[in-house]
Coordinates of C-alpha atoms (C1' of nucleotides) in Angstrom, one line a residue:
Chain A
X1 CA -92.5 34.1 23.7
X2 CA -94.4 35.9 26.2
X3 CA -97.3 38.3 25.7
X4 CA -96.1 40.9 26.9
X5 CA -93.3 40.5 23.7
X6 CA -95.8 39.7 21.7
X7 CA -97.4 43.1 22.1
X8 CA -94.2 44.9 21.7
X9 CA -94.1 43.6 18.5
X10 CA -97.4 44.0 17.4
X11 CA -97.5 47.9 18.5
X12 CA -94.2 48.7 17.0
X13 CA -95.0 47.1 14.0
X14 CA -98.5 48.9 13.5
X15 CA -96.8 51.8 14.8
X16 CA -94.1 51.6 12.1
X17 CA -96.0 50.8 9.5
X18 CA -99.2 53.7 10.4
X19 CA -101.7 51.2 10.7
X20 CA -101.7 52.9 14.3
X21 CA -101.6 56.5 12.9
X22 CA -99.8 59.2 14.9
X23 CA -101.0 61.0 17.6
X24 CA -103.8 58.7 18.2
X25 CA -104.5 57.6 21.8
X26 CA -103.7 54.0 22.1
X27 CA -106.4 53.1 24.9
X28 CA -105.8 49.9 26.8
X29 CA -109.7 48.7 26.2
X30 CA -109.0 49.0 22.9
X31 CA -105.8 47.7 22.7
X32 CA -106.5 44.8 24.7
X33 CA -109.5 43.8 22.6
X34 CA -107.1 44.2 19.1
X35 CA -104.4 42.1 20.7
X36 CA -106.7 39.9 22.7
X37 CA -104.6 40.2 26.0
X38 CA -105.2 41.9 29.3
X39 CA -103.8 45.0 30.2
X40 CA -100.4 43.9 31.9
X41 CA -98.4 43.0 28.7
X42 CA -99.6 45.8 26.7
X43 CA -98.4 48.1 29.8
X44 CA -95.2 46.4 29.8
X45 CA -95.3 46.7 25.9
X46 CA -96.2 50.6 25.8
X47 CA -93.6 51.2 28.4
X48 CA -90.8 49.8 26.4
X49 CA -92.1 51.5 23.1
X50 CA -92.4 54.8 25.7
X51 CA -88.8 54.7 26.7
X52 CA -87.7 54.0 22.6
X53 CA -89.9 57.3 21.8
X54 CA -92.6 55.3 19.6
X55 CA -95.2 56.0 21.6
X56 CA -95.7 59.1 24.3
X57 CA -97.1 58.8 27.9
X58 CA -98.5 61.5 30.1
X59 CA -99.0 60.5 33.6
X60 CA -102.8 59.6 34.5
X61 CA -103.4 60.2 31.0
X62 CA -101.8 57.3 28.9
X63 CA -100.3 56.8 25.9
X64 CA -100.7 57.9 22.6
X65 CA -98.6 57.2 19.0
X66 CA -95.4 59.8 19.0
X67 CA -96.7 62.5 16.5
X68 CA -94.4 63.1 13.3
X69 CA -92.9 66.8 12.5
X70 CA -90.8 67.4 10.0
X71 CA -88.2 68.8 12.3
X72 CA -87.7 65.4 14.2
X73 CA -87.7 64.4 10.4
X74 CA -85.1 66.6 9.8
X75 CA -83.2 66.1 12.9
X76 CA -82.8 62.0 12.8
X77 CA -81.7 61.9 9.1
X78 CA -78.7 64.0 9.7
X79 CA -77.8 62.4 13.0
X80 CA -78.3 59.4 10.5
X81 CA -76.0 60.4 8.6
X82 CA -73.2 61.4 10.8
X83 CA -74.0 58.0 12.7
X84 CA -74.1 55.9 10.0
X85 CA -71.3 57.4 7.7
X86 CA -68.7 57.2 11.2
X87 CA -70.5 53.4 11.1
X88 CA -69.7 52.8 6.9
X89 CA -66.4 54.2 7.6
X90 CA -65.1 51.7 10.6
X91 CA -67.3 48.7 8.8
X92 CA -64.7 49.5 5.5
X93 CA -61.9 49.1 7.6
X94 CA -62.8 46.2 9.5
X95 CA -64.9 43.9 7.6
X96 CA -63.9 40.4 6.0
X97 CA -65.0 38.7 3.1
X98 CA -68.3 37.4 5.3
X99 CA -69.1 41.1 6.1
X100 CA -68.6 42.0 2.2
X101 CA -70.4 38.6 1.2
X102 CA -73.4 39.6 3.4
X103 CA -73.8 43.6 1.7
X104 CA -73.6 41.3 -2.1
X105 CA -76.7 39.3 -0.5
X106 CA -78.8 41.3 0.5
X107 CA -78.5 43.9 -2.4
X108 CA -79.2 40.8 -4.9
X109 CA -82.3 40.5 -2.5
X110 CA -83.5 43.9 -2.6
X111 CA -83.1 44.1 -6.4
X112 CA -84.8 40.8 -7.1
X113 CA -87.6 42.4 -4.6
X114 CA -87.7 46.1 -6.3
X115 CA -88.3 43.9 -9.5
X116 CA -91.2 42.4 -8.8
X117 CA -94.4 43.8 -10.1
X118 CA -98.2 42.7 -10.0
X119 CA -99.1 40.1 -6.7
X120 CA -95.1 39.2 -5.9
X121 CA -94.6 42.8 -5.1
X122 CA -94.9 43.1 -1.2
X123 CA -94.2 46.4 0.1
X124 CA -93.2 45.2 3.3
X125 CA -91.0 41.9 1.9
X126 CA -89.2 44.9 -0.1
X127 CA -89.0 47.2 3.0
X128 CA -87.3 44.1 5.2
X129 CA -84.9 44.0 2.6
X130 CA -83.9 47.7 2.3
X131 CA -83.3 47.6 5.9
X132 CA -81.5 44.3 5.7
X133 CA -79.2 46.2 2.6
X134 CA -78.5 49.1 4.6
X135 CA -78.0 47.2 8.3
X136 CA -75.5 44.7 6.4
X137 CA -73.5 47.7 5.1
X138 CA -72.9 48.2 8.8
X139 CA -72.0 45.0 9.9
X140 CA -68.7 44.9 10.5
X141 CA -68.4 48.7 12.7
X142 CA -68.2 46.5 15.7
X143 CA -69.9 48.9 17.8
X144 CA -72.8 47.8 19.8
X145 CA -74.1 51.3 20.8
X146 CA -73.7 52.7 17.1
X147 CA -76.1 49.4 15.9
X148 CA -78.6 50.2 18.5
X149 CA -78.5 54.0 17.5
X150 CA -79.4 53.0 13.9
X151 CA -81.5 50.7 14.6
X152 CA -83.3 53.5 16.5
X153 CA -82.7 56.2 13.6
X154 CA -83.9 53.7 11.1
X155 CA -87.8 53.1 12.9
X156 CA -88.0 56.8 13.4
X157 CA -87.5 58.0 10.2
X158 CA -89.1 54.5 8.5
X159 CA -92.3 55.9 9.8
X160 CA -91.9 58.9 7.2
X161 CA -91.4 56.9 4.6
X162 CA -94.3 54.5 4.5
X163 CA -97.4 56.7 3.2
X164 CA -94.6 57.4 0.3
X165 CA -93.9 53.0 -0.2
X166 CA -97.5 52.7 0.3
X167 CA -98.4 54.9 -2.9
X168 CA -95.5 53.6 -4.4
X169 CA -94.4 57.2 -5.5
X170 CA -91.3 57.4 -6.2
X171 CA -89.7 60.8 -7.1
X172 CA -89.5 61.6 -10.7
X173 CA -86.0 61.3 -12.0
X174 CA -84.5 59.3 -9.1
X175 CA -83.0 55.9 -9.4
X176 CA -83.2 54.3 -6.3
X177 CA -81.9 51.5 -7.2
X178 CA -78.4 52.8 -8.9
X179 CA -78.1 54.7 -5.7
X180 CA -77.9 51.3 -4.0
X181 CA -75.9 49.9 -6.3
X182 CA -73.2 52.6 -6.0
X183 CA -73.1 52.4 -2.7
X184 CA -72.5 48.8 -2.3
X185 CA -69.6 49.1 -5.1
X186 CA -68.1 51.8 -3.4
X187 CA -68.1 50.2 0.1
X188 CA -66.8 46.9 -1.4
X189 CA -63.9 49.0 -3.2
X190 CA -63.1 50.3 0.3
X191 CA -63.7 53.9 -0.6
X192 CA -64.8 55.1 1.9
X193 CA -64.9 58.8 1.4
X194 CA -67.2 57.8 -1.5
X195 CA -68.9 55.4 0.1
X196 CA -70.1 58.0 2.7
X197 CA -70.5 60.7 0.0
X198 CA -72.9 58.6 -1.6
X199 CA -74.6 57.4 1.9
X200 CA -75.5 61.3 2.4
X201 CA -76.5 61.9 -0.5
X202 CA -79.1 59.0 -0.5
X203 CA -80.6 60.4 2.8
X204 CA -80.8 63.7 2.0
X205 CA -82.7 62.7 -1.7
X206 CA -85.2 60.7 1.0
X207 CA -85.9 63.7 3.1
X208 CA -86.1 66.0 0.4
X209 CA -88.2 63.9 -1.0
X210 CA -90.5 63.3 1.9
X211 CA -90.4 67.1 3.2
X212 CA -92.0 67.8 -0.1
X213 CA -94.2 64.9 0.2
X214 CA -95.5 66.1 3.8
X215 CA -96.2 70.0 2.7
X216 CA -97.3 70.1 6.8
X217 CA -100.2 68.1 5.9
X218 CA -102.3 68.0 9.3
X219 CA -103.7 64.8 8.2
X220 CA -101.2 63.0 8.5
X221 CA -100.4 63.2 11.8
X222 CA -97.9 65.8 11.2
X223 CA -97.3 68.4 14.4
X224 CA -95.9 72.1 13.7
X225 CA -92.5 72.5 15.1
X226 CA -91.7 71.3 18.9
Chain B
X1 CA -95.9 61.0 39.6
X2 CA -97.4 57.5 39.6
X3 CA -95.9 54.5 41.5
X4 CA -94.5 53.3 38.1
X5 CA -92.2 56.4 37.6
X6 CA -90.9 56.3 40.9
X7 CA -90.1 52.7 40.4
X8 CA -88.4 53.7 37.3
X9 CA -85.9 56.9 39.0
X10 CA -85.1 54.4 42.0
X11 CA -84.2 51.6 40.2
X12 CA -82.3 53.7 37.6
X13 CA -80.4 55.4 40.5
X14 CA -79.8 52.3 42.1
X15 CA -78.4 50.6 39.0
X16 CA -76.0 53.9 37.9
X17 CA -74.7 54.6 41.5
X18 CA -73.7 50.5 41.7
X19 CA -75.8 50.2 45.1
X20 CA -77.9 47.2 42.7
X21 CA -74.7 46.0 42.0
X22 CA -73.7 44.3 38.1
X23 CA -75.1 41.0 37.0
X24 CA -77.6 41.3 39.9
X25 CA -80.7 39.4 39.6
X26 CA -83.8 41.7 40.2
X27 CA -86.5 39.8 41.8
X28 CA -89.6 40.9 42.4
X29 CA -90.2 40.0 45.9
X30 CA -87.0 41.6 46.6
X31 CA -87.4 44.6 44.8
X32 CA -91.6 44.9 45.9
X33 CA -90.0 44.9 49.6
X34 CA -87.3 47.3 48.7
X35 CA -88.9 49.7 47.0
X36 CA -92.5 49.1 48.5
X37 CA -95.0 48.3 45.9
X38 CA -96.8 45.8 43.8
X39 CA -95.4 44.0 41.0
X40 CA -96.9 45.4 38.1
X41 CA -95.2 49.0 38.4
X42 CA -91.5 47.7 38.7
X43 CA -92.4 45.4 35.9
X44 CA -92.9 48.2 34.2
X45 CA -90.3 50.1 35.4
X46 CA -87.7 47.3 34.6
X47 CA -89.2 47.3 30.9
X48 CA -88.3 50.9 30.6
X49 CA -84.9 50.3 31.8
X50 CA -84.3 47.2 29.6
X51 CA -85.0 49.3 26.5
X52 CA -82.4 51.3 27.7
X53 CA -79.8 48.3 28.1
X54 CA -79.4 49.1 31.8
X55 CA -81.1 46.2 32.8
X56 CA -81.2 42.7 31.0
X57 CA -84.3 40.3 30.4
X58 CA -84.5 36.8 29.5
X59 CA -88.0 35.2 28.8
X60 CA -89.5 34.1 31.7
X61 CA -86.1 34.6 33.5
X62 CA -86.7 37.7 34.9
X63 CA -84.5 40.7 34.7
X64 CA -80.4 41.6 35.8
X65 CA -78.7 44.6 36.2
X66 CA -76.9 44.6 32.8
X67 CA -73.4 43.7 33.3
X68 CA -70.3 45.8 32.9
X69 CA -67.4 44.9 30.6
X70 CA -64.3 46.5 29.3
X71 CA -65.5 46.0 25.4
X72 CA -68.5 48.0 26.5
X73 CA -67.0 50.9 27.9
X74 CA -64.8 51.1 25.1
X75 CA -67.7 51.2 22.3
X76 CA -68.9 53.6 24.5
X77 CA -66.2 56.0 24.8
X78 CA -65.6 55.7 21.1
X79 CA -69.4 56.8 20.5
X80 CA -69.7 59.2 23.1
X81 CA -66.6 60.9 21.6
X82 CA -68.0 61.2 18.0
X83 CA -71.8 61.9 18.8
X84 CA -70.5 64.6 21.6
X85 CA -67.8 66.4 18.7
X86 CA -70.3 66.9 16.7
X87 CA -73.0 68.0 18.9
X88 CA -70.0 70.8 20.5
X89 CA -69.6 71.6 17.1
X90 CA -73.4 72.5 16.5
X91 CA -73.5 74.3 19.8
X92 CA -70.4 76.3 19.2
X93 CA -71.8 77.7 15.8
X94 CA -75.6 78.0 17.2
X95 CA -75.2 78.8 20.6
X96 CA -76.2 82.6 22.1
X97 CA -75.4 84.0 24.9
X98 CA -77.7 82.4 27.8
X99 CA -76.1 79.1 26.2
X100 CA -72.6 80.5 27.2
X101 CA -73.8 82.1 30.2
X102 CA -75.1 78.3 31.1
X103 CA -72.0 77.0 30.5
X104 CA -69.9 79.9 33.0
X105 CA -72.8 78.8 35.5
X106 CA -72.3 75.2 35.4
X107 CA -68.2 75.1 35.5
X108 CA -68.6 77.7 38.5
X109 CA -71.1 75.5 40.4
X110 CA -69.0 72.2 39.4
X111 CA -65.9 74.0 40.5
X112 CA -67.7 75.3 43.9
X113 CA -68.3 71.2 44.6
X114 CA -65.0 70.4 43.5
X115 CA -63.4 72.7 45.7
X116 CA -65.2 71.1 48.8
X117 CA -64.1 69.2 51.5
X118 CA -65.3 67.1 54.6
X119 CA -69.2 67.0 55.0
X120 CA -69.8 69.1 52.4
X121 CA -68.2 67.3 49.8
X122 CA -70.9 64.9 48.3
X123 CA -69.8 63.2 45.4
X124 CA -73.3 63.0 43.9
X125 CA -74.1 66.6 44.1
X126 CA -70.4 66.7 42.5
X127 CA -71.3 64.1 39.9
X128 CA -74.9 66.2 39.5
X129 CA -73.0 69.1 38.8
X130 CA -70.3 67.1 36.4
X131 CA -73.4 66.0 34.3
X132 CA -74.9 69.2 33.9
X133 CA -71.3 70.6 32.3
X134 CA -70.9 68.5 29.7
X135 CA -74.7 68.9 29.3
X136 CA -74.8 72.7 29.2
X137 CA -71.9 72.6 26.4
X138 CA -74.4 70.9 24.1
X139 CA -77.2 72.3 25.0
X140 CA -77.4 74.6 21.8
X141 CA -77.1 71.8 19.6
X142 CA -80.9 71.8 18.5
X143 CA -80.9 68.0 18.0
X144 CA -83.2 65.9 20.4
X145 CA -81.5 62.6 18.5
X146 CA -78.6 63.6 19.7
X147 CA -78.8 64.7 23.1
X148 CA -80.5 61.4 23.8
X149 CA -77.8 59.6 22.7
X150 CA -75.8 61.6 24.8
X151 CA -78.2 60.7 27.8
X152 CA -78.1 57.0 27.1
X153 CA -74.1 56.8 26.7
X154 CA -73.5 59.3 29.8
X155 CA -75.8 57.1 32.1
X156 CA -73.6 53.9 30.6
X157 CA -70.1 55.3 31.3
X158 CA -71.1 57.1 34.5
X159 CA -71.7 53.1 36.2
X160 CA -68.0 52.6 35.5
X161 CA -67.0 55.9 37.4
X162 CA -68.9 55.2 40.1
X163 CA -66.4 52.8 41.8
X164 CA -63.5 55.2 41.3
X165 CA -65.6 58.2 42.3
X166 CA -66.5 56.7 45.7
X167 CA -62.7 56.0 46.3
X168 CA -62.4 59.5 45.0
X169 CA -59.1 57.8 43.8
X170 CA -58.3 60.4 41.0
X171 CA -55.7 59.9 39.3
X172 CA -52.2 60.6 40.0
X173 CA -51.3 63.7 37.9
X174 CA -54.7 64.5 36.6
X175 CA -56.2 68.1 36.9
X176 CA -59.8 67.6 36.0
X177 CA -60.5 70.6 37.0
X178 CA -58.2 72.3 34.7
X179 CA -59.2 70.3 31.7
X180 CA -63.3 71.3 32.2
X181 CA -62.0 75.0 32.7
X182 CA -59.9 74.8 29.1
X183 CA -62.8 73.1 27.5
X184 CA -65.3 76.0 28.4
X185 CA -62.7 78.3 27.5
X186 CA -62.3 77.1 24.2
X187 CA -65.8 76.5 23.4
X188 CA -66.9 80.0 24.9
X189 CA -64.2 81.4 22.3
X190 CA -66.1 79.2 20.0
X191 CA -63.0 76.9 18.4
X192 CA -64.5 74.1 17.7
X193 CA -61.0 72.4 16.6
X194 CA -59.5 73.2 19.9
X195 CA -63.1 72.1 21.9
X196 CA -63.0 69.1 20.0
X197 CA -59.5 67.8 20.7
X198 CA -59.9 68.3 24.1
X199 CA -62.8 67.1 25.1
X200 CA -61.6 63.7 23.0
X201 CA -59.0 64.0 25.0
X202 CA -60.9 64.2 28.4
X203 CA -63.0 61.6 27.8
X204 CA -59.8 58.9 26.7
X205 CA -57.8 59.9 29.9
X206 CA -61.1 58.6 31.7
X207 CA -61.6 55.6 29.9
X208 CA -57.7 55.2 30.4
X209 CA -57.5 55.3 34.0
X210 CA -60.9 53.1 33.9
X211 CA -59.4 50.7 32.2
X212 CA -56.5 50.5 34.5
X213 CA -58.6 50.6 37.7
X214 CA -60.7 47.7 36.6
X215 CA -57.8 45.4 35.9
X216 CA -60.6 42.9 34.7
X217 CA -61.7 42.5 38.4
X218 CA -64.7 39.6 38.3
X219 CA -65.7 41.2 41.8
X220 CA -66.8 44.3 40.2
X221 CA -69.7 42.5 37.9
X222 CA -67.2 42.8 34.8
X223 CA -67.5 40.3 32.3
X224 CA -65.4 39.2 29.3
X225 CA -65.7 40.2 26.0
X226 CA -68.9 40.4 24.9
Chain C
dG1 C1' -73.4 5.7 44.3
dC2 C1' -75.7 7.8 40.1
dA3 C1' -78.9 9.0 36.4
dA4 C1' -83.4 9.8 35.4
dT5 C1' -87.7 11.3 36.9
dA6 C1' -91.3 12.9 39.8
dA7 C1' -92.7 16.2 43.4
dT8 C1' -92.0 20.4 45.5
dT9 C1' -90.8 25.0 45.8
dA10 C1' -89.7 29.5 43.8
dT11 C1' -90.4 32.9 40.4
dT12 C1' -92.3 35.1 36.6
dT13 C1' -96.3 36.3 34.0
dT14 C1' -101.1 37.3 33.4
dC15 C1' -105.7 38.3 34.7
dG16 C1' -109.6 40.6 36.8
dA17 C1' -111.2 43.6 40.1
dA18 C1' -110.4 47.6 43.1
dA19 C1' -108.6 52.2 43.8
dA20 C1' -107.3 56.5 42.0
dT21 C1' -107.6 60.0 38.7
dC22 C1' -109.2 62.4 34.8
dT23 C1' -113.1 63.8 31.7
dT24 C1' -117.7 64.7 30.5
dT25 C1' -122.3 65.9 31.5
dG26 C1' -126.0 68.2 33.7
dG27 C1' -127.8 71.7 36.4
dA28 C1' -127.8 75.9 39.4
dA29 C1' -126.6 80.5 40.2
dT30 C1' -125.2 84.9 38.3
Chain D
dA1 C1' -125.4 83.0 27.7
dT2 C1' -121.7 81.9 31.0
dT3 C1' -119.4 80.1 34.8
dC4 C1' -119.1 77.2 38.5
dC5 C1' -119.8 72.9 40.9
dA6 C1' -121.3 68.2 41.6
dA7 C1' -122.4 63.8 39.8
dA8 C1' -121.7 60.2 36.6
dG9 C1' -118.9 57.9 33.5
dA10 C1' -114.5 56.7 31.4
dT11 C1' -109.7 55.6 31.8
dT12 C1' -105.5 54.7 34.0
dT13 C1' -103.0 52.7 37.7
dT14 C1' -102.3 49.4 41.2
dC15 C1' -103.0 45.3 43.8
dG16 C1' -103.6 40.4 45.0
dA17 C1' -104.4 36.1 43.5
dA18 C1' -104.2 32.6 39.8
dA19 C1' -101.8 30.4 36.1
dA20 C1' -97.6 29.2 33.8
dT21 C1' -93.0 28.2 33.8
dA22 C1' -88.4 27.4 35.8
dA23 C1' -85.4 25.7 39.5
dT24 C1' -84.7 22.7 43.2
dT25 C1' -85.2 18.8 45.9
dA26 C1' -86.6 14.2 46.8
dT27 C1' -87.4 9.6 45.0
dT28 C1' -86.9 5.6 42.3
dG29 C1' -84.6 2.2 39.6
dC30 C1' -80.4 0.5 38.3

DNA sequence: GCAATAATTATTTTCGAAAATCTTTGGAAT
DNA sequence: ATTCCAAAGATTTTCGAAAATAATTATTGC
């Protein structure tokens, strides 16, 4: 692996997870002394995360963390939604006994996760997993371009969710849990109009959830509309 | 605009017109000579575009014009089709005037090219023009997500027109024209049902005569499956 | 002849410094 | 005090060479 991939990594990571908090200027002095590298691979790196919309560049001026809004917020969960129910719906029809095999697995491996308490209970081991759940639920569209788009839709709006895993608040009266339960059962059943019911109504729980969590706080890296 | 950017819209252009043809490998002597530079801003440049999937990169291999293939365009198609309903739909119920008036403006311009013959009739102010139709319908969609998307999967299906365009083999039977002119007509009367169907309906007649055209031809970079 | 291996060449990747540009600071004039 | 300008400093961008790796060619042993 090259450096240059090994700083993509490591910025999209920290990006993700908001150890690099948004709209900070990601300097390449800095940079290169956090990653230990010279400034090529981390200019390769930022250009890649640059085109992917994790990180914005102004010419002459450099790069800083894409700044959260709760419009873009708002905006990638329901093309999430449309993308990934369209997704569910063609994964239901085409998927095999591996493809139904592989959504059983990893929802046994996110439940054993959510049940962990005390030092087994990694935030990030349980966020791998989530993803993992809802990427295997997907499998089977056999669409290329629609994996990539949530793959894309997935980063953006994971960044939202983080200061919420990290103070492990959960909503009041949700079961997250059940809702991934349900969802499984109904994909497996082939139901997809349920299926996709349920998908929605997951995601539009989370942003609720987060829009009330994020009342504009300035803080948090949070810009006002555009 | 910095050396890098430049790299970035020539090599981009190169790629989408065909003139840096399929499965190409991109060397940087070659490409420092062509394009007149260093390496470090095409590296960067070719970084941008291999987040995009326009170019490929293997570690320590160096980079390739990403190939074409028939699965491809198909995924394509099939995504373009749904992410580009729903955007027309979300236009057609938010759009205002100067969205429709954008829409009048760009058919009459595309229609203007269309129209043209002998040394006037450049098919990449034509394709320019075709581009900003389908753009201006979706303009009102208020999603960035989305009208990304539709950036990324117009720049993907637009390599595969290329060879047909430059043979300005249309084909037999096909009024082009006629179909943009219904599709603003029914989108300016804002029917979303009848938009809908026909610009589905567009969009497969193109893939159709694609896939014809491109009888799996190796000598046009195609490659099988996947 | 042919396979395996060493030597050579070609190419990518990375670094460190130079060039170009932006930002801040300090001072002069109004 | 405020605005303007120049100088100094900080930062990005680019280059050219060095290091690392891959690909090719030549050589050796059988």
């Amino acid at each position: 692996m090259t450096l240059a991939e090994k700083a993509y990594d490591a910025l999209r990571h920290d990006i993700i997870r908001g150890e690099l908090a948004p709209g900070r200027p990601l300097r390449l002095s800095d940079l290169s002394e956090r990653y230990d590298m010279g400034f090529s691979p981390l200019r390769e790196a930022l250009n890649r995360l640059h085109a992917e919309r994790l990180v914005t560049a102004e010419s002459l001026r450099g790069f800083r963390v894409a700044p959260l809004s709760l419009d873009e917020l708002h905006d990638a969960v329901d093309v999430r939604i449309k993308v990934e129910c369209d997704a569910l719906r063609a994964s239901i029809k085409l998927g095999d006994d591996s493809w139904a095999a592989g959504i059983v697995s990893a929802l046994y491996a996110l439940n054993l996760q959510v049940g962990r308490t005390g030092p087994d209970a990694d935030i990030w081991t349980l966020e791998a997993r989530h993803y993992a759940f809802h990427r295997a639920l997907l499998a089977a569209c056999n669409s290329p371009w629609t994996l990539e788009f949530f793959e894309r839709l997935y980063a953006a709006t994971e960044r939202y969710r983080i200061p919420t895993l990290l103070a492990a608040a959960n909503p009041a009266g949700r079961d997250v849990q059940a809702e991934h339960s349900a969802l499984a059962e109904a994909t497996l059943a082939r139901d997809a109009d349920k299926a996709t019911a349920l998908l929605e109504a997951h995601y539009r729980r989370t942003a609720d959830h987060l829009t009330s969590v994020f009342g504009m706080d300035k803080a948090s890296g949070m810009v006002a509309a555009g």
